[in-house]
Coordinates of C-alpha atoms in Angstrom, one line a residue:
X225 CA 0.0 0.0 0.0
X226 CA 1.2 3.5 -1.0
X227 CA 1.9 5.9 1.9
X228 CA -0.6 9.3 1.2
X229 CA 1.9 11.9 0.2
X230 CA 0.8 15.8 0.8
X231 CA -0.5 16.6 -2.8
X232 CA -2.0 20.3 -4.5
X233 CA -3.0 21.8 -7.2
X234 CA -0.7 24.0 -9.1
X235 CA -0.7 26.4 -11.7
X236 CA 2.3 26.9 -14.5
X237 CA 3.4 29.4 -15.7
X238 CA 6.3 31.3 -17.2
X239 CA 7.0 28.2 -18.8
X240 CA 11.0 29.0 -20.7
X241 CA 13.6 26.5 -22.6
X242 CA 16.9 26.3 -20.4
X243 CA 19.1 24.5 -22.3
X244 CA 17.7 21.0 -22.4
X245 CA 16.0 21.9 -19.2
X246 CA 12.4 23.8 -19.4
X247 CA 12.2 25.9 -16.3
X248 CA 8.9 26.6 -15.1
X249 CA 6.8 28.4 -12.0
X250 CA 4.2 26.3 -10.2
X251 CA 2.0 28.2 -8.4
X252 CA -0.3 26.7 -5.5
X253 CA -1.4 26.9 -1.9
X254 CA 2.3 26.8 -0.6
X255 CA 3.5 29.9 -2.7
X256 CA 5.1 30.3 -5.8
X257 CA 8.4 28.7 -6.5
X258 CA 10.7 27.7 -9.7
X259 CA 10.8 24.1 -11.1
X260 CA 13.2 22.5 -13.6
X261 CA 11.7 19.7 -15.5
X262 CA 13.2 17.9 -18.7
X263 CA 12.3 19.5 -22.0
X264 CA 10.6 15.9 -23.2
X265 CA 8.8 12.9 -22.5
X266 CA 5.9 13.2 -19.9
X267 CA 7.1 16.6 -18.9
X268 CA 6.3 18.5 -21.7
X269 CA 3.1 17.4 -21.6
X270 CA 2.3 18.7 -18.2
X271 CA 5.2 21.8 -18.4
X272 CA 2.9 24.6 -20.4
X273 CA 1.7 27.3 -19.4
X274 CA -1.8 27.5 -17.8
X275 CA -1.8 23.8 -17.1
X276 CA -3.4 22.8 -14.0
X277 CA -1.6 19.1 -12.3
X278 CA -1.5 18.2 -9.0
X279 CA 2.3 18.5 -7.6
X280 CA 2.8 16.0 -4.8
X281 CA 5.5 16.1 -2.3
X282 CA 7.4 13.3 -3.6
X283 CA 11.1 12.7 -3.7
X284 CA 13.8 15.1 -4.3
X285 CA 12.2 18.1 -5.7
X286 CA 8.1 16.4 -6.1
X287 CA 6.3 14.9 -8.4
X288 CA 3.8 16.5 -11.3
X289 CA 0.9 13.8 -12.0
X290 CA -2.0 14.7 -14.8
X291 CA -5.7 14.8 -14.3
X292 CA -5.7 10.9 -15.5
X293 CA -3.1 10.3 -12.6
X294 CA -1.2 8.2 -15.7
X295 CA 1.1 11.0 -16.7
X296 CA 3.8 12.1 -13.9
X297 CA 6.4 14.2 -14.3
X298 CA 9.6 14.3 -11.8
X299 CA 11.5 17.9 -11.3
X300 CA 15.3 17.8 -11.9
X301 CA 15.8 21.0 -10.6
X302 CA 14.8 24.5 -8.6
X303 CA 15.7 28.4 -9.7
X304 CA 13.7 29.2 -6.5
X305 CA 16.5 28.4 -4.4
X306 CA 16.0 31.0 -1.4
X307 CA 12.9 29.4 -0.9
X308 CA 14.3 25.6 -1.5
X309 CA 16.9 26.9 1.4
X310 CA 14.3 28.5 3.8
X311 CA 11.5 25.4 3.2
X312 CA 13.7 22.6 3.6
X313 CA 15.8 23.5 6.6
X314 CA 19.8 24.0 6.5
X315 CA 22.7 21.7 8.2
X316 CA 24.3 23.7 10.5
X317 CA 28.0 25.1 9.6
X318 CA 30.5 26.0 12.3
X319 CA 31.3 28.9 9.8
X320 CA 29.1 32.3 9.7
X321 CA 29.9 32.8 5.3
X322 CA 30.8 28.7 4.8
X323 CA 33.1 28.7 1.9
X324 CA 34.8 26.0 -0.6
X325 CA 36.1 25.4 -3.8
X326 CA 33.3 24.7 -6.7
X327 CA 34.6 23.0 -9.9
X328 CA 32.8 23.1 -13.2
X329 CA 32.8 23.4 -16.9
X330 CA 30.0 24.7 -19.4
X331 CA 27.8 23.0 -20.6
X332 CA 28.5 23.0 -24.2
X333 CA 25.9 24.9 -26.2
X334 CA 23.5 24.9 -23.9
X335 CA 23.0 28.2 -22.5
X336 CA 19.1 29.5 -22.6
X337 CA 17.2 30.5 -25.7
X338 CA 17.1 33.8 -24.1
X339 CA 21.0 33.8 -23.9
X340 CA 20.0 35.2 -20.3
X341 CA 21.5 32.2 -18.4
X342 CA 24.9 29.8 -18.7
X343 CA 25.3 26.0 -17.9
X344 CA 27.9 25.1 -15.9
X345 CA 28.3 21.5 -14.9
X346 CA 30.3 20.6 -11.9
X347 CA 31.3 20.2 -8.0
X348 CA 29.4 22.4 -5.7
X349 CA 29.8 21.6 -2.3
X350 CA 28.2 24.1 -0.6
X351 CA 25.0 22.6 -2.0
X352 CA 25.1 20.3 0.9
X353 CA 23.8 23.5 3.0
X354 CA 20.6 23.3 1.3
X355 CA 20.3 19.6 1.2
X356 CA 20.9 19.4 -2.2
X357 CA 21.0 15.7 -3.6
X358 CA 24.0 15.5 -5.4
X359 CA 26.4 18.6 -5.1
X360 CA 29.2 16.7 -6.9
X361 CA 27.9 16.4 -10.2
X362 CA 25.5 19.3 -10.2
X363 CA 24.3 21.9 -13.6
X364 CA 24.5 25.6 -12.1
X365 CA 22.4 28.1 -13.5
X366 CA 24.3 31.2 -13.6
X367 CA 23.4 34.7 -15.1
X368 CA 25.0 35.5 -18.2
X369 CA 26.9 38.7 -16.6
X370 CA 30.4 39.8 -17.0
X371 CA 31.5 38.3 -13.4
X372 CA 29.9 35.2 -14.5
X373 CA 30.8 34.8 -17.8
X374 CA 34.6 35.6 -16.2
X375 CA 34.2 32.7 -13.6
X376 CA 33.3 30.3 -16.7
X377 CA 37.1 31.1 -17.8
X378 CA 38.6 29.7 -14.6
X379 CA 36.7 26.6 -14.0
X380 CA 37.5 27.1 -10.4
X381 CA 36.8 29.7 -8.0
X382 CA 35.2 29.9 -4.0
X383 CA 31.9 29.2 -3.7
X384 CA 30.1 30.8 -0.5
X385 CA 26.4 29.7 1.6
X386 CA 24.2 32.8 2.6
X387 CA 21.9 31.9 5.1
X388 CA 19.5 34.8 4.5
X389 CA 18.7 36.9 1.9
X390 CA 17.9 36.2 -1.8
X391 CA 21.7 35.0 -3.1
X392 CA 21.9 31.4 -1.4
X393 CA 25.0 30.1 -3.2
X394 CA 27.5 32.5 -5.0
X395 CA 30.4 32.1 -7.0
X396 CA 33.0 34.6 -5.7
X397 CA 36.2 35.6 -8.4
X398 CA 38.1 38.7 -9.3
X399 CA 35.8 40.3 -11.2
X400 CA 33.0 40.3 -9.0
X401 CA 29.8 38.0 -7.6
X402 CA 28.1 35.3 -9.4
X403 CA 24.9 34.2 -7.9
X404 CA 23.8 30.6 -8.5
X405 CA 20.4 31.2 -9.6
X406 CA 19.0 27.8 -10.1
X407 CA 20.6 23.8 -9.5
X408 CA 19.4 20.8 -11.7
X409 CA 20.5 17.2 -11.8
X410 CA 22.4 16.6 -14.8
X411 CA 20.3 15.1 -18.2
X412 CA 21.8 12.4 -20.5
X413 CA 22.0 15.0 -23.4

């Protein structure tokens, strides 16, 4: 028998291609929050705008099922990630800024259509704070600024955990802040 899970009915919205991710806003009695799903299979079915399925509080990031409960659709990812870090609690760091070393690469080609965001794919530690899955082999979602773009060149830099405020996980180089603005698990491209 299958344990009850808390389930709601969500709204999309803002539904935009992120490389082969489609990131997405679900809207519903717990708030509004960012979701990345992959761009195919069952998920683009229930990933479009004005689409109404139930999101149930199911493994890592939930679970999307249809009105026919036959079509489900698993996140890979969050660009809401203040409110992933304020929802799901925090370990506790002996450090008041925790800092280490992230490690990544782009993504090759696979920025956003918009050319708004970049790709990277890598080792991000302090995604641990947020009790994220698997932060060593994680796909950053990074603005496509100057600092950012910098930070791409060095494939290393220190990584730092805010425990308040809207910048959770930032990429800290030479030429300035890069805010992590989303984290997905990596897709067999």
């Amino acid at each position: 028998m299958e344990a009850i899970k808390a389930a709601w009915t969500v709204e999309v919205s803002d539904v935009v291609a992120l490389g082969p991710y489609r990131a997405a806003t679900l809207t519903g009695k717990k708030g509004s929050w960012q979701l990345y799903f992959p761009r195919s299979g069952p998920c683009a079915e229930l990933v479009r705008p004005g689409a109404r399925p139930v999101y149930r509080f199911d493994g890592p990031f939930g679970l999307l099922v249809g009105d026919d409960r036959m079509v489900r659709c698993s996140p890979v990812g969050i660009g809401s990630l203040a409110a992933w870090r304020d929802q799901r609690g925090r370990r506790r760091s002996q450090y008041l800024v925790p800092r280490e070393q992230a490690r990544f690469s782009p993504v090759p080609g696979r920025t956003g259509d918009s050319e708004a965001h970049l790709l990277v794919r890598g080792s991000f530690p302090l995604a641990l704070e947020i009790r994220w899955p698997e932060p060593m082999d994680a796909v950053a979602v990074l603005p496509a600024t100057r600092a950012c773009r910098e930070q791409l060149l060095r494939r290393k830099t220190t990584m730092e955990f805010r425990a308040e405020g809207p910048e959770v996980l930032v990429l800290r180089g030479e030429s300035g802040e890069c805010p992590i603005v989303g984290l997905a698990l990596p897709l067999a491209l």
